[in-house]
CSV table of C-alpha atoms in Angstrom, one decimal:
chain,number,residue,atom,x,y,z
A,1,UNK,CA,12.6,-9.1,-0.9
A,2,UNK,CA,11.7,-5.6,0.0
A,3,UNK,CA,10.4,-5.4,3.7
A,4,UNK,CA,7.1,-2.5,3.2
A,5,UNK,CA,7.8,0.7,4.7
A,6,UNK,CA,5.4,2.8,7.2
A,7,UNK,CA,4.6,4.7,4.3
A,8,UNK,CA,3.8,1.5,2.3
A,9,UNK,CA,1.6,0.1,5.1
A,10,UNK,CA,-0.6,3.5,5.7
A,11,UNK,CA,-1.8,3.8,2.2
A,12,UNK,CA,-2.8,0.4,2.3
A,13,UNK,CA,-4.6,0.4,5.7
A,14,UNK,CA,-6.3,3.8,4.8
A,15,UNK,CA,-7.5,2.1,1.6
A,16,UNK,CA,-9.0,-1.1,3.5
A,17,UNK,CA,-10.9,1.6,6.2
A,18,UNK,CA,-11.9,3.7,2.9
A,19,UNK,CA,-13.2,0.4,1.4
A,20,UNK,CA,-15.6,-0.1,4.1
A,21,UNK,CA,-16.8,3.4,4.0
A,22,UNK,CA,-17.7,3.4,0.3
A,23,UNK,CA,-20.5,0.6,1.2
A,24,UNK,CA,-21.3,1.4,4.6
A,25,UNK,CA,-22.3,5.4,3.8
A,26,UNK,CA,-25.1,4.7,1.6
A,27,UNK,CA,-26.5,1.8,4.2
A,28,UNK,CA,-28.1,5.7,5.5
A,29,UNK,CA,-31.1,5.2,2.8
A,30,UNK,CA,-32.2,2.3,4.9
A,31,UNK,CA,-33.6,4.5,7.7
A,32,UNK,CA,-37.2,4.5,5.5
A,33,UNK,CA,-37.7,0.7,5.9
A,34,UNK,CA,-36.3,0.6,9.2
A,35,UNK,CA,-38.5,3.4,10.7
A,36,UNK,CA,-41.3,1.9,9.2
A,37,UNK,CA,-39.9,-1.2,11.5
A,38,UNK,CA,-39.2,0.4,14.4
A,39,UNK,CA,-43.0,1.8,14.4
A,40,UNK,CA,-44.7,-1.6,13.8
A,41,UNK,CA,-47.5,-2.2,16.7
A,42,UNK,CA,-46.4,-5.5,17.3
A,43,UNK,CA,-43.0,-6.4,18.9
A,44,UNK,CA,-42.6,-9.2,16.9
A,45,UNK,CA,-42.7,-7.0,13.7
A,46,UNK,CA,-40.0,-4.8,15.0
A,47,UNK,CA,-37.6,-7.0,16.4
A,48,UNK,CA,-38.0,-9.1,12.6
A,49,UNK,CA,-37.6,-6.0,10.6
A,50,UNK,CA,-34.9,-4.4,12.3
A,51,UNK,CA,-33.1,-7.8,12.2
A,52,UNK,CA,-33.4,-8.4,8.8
A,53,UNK,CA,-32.2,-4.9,7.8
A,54,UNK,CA,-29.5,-5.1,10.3
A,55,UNK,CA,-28.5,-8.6,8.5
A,56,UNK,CA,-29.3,-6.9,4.9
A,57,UNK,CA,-26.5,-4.0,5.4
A,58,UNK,CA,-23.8,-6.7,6.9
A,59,UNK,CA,-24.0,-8.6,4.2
A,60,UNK,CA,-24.2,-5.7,1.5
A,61,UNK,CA,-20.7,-4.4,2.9
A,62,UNK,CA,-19.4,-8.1,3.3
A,63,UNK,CA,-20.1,-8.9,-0.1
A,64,UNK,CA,-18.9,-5.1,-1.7
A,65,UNK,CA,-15.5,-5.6,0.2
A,66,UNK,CA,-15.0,-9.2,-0.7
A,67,UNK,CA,-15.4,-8.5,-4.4
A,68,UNK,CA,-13.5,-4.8,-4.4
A,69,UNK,CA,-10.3,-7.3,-2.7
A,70,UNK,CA,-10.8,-9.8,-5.9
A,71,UNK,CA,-10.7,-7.3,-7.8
A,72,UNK,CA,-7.8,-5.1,-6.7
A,73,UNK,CA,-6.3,-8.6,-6.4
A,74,UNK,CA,-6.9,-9.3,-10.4
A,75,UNK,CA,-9.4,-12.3,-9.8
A,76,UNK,CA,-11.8,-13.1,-11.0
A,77,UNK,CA,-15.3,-12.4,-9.7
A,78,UNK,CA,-17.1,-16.1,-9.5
A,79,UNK,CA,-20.7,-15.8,-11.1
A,80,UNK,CA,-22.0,-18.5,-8.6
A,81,UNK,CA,-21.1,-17.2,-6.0
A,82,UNK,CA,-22.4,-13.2,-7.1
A,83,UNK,CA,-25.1,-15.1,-7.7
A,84,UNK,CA,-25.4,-16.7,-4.5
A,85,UNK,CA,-24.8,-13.4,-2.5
A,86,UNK,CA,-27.4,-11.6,-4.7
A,87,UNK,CA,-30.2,-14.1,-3.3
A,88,UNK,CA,-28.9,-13.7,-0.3
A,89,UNK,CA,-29.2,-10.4,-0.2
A,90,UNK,CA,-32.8,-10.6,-2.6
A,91,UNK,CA,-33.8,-12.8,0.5
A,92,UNK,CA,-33.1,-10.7,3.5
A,93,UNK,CA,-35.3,-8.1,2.1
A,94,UNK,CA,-38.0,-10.8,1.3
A,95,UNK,CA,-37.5,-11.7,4.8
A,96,UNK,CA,-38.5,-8.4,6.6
A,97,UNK,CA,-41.5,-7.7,4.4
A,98,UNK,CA,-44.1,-8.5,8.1
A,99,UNK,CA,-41.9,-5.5,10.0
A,100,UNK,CA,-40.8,-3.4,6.7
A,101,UNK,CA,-44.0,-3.7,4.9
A,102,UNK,CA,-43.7,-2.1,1.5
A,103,UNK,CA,-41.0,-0.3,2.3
A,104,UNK,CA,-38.5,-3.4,2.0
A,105,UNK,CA,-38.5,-2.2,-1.7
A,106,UNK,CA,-35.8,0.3,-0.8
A,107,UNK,CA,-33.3,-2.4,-0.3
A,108,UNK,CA,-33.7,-3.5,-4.1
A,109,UNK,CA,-31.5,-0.3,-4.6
A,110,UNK,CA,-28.5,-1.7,-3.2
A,111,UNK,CA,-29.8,-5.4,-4.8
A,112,UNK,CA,-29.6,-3.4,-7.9
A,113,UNK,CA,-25.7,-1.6,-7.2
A,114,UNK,CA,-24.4,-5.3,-6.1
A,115,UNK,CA,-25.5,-6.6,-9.6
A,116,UNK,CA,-23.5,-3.7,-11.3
A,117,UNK,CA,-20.4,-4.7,-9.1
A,118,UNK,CA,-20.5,-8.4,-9.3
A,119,UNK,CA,-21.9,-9.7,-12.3
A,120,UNK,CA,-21.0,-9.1,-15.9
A,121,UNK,CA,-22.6,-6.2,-17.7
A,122,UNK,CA,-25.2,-7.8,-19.3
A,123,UNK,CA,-27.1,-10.0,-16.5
A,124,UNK,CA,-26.5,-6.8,-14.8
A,125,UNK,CA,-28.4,-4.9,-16.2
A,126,UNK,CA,-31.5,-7.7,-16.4
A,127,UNK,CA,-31.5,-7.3,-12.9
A,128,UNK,CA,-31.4,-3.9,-12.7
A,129,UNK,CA,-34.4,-3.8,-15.3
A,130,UNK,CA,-36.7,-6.2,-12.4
A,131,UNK,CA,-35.6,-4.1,-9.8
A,132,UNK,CA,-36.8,-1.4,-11.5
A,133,UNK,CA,-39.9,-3.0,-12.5
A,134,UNK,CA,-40.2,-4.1,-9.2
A,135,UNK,CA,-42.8,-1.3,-7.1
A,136,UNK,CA,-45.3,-0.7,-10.2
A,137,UNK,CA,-45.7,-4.6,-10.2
A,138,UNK,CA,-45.9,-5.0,-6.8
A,139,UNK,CA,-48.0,-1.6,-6.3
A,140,UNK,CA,-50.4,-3.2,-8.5
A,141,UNK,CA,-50.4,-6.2,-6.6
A,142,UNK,CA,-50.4,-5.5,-3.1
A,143,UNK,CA,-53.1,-2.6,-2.8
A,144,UNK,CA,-51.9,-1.6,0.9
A,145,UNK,CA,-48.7,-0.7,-0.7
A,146,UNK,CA,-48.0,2.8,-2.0
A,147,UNK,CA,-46.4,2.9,-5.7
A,148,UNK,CA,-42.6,3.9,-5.1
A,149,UNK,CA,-41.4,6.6,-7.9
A,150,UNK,CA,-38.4,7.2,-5.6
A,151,UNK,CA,-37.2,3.8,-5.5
A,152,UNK,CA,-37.4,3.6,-9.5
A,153,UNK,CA,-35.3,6.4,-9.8
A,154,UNK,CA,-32.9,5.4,-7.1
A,155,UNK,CA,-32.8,2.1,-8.4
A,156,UNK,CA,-31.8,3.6,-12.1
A,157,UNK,CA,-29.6,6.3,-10.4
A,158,UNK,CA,-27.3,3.9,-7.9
A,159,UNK,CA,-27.3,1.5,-10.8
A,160,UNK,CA,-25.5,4.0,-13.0
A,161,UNK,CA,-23.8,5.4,-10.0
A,162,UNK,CA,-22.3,1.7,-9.1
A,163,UNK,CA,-21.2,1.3,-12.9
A,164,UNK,CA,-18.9,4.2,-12.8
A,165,UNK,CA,-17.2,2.9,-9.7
A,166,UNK,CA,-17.0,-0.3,-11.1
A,167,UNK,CA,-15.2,0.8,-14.3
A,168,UNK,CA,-13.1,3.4,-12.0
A,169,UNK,CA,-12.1,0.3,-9.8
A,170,UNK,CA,-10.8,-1.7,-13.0
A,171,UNK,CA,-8.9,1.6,-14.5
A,172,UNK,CA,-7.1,1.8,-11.0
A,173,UNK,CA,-6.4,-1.8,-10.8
A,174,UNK,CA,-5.0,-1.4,-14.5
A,175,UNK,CA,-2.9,1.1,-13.8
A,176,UNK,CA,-1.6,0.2,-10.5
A,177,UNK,CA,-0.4,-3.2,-12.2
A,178,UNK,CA,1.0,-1.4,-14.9
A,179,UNK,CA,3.0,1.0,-12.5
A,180,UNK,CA,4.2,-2.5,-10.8
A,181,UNK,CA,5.2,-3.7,-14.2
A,182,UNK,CA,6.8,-0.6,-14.9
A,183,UNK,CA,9.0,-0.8,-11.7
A,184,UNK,CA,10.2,-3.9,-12.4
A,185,UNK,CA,11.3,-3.4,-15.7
A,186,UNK,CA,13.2,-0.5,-14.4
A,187,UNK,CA,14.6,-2.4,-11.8
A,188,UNK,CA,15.6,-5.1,-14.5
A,189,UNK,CA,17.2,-2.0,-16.8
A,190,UNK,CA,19.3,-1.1,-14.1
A,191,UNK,CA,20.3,-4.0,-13.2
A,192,UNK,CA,21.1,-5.0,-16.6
A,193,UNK,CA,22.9,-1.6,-17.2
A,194,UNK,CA,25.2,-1.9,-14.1
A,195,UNK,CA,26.1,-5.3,-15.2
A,196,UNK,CA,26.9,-3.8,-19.1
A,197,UNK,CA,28.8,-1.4,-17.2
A,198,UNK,CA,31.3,-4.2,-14.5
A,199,UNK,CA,31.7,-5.8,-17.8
A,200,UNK,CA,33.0,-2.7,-19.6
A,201,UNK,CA,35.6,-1.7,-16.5
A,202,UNK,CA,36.6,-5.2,-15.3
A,203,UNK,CA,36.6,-6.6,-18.9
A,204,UNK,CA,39.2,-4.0,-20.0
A,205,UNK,CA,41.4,-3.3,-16.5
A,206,UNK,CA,41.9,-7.5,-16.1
A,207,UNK,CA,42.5,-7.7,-20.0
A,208,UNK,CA,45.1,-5.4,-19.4
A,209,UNK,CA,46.5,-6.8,-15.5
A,210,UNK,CA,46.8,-10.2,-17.4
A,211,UNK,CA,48.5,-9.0,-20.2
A,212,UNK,CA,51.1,-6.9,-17.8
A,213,UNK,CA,51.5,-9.9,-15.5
A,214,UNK,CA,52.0,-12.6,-18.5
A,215,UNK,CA,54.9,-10.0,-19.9
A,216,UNK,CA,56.4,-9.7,-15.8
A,217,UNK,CA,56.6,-13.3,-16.0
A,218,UNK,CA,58.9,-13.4,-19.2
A,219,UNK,CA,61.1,-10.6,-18.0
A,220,UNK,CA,61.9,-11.8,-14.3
A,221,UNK,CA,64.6,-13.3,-15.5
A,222,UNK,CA,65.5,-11.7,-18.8
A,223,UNK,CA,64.8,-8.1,-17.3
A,224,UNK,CA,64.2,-8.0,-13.3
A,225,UNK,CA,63.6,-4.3,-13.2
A,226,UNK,CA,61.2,-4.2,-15.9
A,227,UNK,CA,59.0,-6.9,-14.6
A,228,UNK,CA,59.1,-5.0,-11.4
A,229,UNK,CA,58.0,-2.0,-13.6
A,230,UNK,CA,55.1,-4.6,-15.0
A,231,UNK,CA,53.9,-5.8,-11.6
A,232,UNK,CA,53.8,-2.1,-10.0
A,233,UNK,CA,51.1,-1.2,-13.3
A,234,UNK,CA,49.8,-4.5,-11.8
A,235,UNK,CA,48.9,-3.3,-8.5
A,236,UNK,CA,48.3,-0.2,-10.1
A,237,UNK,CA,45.1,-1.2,-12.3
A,238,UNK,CA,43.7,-3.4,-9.7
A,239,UNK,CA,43.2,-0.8,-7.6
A,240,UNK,CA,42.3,1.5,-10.4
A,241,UNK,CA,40.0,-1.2,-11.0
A,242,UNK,CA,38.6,-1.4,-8.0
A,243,UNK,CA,38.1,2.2,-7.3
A,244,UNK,CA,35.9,2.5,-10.8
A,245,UNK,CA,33.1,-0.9,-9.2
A,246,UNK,CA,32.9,1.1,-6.1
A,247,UNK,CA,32.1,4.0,-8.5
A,248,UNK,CA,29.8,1.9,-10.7
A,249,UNK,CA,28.0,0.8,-7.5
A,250,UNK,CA,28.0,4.0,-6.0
A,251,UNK,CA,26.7,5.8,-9.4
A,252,UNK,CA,29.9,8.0,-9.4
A,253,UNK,CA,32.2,6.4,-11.7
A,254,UNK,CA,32.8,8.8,-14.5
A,255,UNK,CA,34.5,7.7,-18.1
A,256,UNK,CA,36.7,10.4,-20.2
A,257,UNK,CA,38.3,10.3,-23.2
A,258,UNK,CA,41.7,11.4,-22.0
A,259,UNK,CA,41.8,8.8,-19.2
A,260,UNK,CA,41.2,6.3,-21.8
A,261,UNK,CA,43.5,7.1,-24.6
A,262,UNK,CA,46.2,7.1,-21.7
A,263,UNK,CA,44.8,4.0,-20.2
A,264,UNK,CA,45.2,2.5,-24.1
A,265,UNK,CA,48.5,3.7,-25.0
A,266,UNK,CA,49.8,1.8,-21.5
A,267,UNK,CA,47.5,-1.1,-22.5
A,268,UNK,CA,49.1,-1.3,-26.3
A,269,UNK,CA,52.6,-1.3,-25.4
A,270,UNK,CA,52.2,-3.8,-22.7
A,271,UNK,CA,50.0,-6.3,-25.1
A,272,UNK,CA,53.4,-5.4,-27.7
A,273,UNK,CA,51.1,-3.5,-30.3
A,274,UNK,CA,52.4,-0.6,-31.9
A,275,UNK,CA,49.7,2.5,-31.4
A,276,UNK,CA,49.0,5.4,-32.9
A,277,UNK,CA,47.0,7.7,-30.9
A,278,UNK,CA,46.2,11.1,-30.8
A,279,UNK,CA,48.6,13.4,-28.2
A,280,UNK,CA,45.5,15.1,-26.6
A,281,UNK,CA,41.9,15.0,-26.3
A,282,UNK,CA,39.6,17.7,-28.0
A,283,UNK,CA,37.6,19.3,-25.8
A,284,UNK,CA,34.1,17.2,-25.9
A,285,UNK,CA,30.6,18.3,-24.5
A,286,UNK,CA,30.6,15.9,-21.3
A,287,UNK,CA,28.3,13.3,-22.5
A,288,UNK,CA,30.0,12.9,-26.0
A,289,UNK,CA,33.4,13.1,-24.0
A,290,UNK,CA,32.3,10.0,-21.7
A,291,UNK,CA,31.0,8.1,-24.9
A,292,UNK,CA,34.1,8.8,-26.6
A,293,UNK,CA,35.9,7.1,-23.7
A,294,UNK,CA,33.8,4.3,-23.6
A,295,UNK,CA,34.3,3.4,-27.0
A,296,UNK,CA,38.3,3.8,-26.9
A,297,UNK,CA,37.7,1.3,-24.0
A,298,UNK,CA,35.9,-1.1,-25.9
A,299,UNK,CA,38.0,-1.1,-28.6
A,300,UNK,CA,41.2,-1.4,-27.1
A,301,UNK,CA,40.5,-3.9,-25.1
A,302,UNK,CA,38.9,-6.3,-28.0
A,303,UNK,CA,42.3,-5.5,-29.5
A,304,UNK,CA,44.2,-6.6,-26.6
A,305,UNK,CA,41.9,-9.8,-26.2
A,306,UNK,CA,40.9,-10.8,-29.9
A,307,UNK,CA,43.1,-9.2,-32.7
A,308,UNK,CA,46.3,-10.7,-32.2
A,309,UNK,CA,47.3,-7.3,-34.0
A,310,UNK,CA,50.5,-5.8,-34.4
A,311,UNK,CA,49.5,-1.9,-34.7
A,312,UNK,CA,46.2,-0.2,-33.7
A,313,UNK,CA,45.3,3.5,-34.5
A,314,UNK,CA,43.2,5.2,-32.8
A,315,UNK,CA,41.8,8.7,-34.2
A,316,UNK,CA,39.4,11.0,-32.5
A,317,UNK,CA,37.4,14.2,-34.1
A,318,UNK,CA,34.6,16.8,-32.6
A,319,UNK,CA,31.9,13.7,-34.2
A,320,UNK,CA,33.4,10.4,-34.2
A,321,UNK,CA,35.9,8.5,-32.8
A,322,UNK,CA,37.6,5.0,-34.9
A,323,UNK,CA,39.8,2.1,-33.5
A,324,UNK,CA,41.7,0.3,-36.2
A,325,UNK,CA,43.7,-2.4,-36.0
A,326,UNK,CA,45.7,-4.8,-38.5
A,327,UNK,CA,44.6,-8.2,-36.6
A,328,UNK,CA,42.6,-11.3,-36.7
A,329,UNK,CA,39.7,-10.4,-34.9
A,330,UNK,CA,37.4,-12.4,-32.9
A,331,UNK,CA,35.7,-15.8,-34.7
A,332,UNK,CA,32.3,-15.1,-36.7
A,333,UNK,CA,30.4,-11.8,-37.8
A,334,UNK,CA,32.7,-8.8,-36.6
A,335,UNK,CA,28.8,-7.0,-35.4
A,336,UNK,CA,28.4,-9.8,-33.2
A,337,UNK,CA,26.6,-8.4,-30.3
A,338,UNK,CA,28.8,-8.9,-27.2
A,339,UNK,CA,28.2,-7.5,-23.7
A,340,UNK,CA,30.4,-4.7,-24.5
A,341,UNK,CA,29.0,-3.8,-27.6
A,342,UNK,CA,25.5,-3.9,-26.6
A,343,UNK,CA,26.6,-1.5,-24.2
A,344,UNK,CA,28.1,0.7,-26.2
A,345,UNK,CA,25.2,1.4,-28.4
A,346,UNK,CA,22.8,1.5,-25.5
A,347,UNK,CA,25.3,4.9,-25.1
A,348,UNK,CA,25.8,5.8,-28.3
A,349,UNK,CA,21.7,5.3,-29.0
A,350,UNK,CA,21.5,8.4,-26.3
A,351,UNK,CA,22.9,10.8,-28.6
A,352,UNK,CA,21.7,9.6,-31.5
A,353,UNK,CA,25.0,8.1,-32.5
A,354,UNK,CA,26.0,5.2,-34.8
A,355,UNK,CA,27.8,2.5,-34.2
A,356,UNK,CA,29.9,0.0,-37.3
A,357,UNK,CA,32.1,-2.3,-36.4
A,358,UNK,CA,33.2,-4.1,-40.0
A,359,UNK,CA,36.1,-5.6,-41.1
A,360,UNK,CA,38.8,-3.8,-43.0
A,361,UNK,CA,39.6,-4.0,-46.8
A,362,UNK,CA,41.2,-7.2,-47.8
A,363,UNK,CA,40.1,-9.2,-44.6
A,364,UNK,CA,42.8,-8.2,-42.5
A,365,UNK,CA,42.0,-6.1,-39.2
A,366,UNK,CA,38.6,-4.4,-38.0
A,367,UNK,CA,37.2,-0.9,-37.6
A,368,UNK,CA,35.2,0.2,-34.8
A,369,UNK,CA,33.6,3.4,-35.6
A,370,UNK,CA,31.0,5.7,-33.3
A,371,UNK,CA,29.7,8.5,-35.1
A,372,UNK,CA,27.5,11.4,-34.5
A,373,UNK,CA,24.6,12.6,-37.0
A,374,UNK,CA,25.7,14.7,-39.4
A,375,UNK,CA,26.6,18.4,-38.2
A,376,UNK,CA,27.1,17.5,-34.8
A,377,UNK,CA,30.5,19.0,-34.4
A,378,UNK,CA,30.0,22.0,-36.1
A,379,UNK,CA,26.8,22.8,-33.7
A,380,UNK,CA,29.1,22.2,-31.3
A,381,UNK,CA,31.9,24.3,-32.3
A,382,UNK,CA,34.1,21.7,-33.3
């Protein structure tokens, strides 16, 4: 596992600090209840107001950060517990009506913004409808206390305000899981794709180092010098072998079609097949050129393994490339989806390319064919 970077860490950190912010900034509108606190004649009346407020704003910030961390954590909001903080919160204000007189309505603005955040949309809203409701009904009630237009309108306004953060929260947390999801199926493509491509290189060079060493061991007796011959290709394609996984782990391996159809002839002739190949390569736009040399290397090497064929023919053109041989062929459907195969049209899907592998007329052999879309040589001046 992944040890998180600096960078990692201070994105995170800043985002805990902003957190706090985002509740504690508008704890500022409170300064009407608690001046009306603060001015009380009695010091009992100051010293409860202030409290209570003092309490009220804690708890507002605990409660907005505790939920914000559910939900950036993809839990769940519990409605008991929103409920339970609510009437907490409900209560506080309640509380500090002898030092806050009518002025503890302003804290049903941020009773009204903690409804939006915690509770689902509907019973939301119901409480943002009684604190609304709240100073004309207690205006009308309580004659000493002034009728509070502002506090209607900031009520409505932060209630509005808090449902556009809300939604903006859940977009981010969306998105931010979907990047994460997106990572990891990237990482699991690349992972898969380097293995698609060890297979390809160590699936062909050892096909090829056992077939050499199998024929060294017939000869050391019949032929010394041509098992010697044998074993030096040996030590030859191992190291070949080894220098294209430091390649594919270093993202620098590169495949061509004239390596290959060298690499196949040597292959061929030590497996005993009779090949036909071409005598060169046409010159290839790169990307066709690797594809190309892929496919020769797939094919060759389910010769080698699988056909138990006595000739293979290879022929190459500016849009396809065809491996034909007069074998057996592997057990079962002759498409069957192998490692190198699916592979091989992973490539081939890149440039639009086909790819048939069938068997050949009468049962006896297979074709593997890669083709580009019609016209593809000629746009390329093949």
């Amino acid at each position: 596992m992944a040890v998180p970077s600096e960078r990692t860490q201070r994105p995170v950190t800043h985002w805990r600090v902003t957190g706090w912010l985002l509740a504690a900034v508008w704890l500022f509108f409170l300064n009407i209840p608690l001046l009306t606190a603060l001015h009380q004649a009695e010091l009992w009346r100051r010293v409860v107001g202030a409290a209570t407020l003092l309490a009220f704003g804690v708890l507002y910030v605990a409660v907005f950060q505790w939920a914000r961390g559910r939900r950036q954590a993809h839990r769940g909001i519990p409605r008991d517990r929103a409920w339970t903080a609510l009437a907490a919160l409900l209560g506080l204000g309640l509380a500090g009506i002898p030092g806050t007189d009518g002025s503890w309505l302003t804290t049903l603005v941020f009773v009204a913004a903690a409804a939006v955040f915690l509770l689902p949309t509907r019973e939301a809203m119901v409480v943002v409808v009684l604190a609304a409701l709240a100073p004309p009904v207690t205006a009308a009630l309580v004659p000493a206390w002034e009728p509070e237009g502002t506090v209607v309108f900031a009520v409505v306004l932060a209630s509005f305000a808090m449902f556009g953060v809300t939604r903006l929260a859940q977009r981010n947390a969306e998105l931010q899981a979907a990047q994460q999801e997106i990572g990891r199926l990237a990482v699991a493509e690349e992972r898969a794709r380097t293995a698609r491509d060890l297979h390809d290189i160590l699936g062909h060079s050892l096909t090829v180092v056992a077939v050499k060493a199998e024929l060294a061991g017939r000869l050391l007796e019949l032929d010394p010098a041509r098992a010697a011959t044998e074993i030096a290709d040996v030590e030859r394609l191992a190291r070949l072998a080894l220098a294209d996984v430091r390649g594919t782990v270093g993202a620098y391996r590169g495949v061509n079609l004239a390596t290959e159809l060298a690499g196949a002839r040597s292959a061929l002739a030590a497996a005993g097949i009779a090949a036909e190949l071409p005598e060169s390569a046409p010159s290839l736009p790169a990307e066709r050129d690797e594809l190309f040399g892929w496919t020769v290397r797939e094919g060759v090497t389910n010769v080698v393994r699988h056909s138990g064929a006595r000739r293979c023919e290879i022929r190459v053109n500016p849009a396809a490339v065809e491996i034909r041989d007069d074998g057996r062929g592997p057990a079962g459907e002759p498409d069957a989806a192998g490692h190198g195969l699916v592979g091989l049209r992973e490539r081939a899907r890149r440039l639009d390319a086909t790819v048939t592998v069938v068997r050949r007329p009468g049962g006896r052999g297979f074709l593997l064919r890669v083709a580009l879309p019609a016209g593809a040589g000629e746009r390329d001046g093949g």
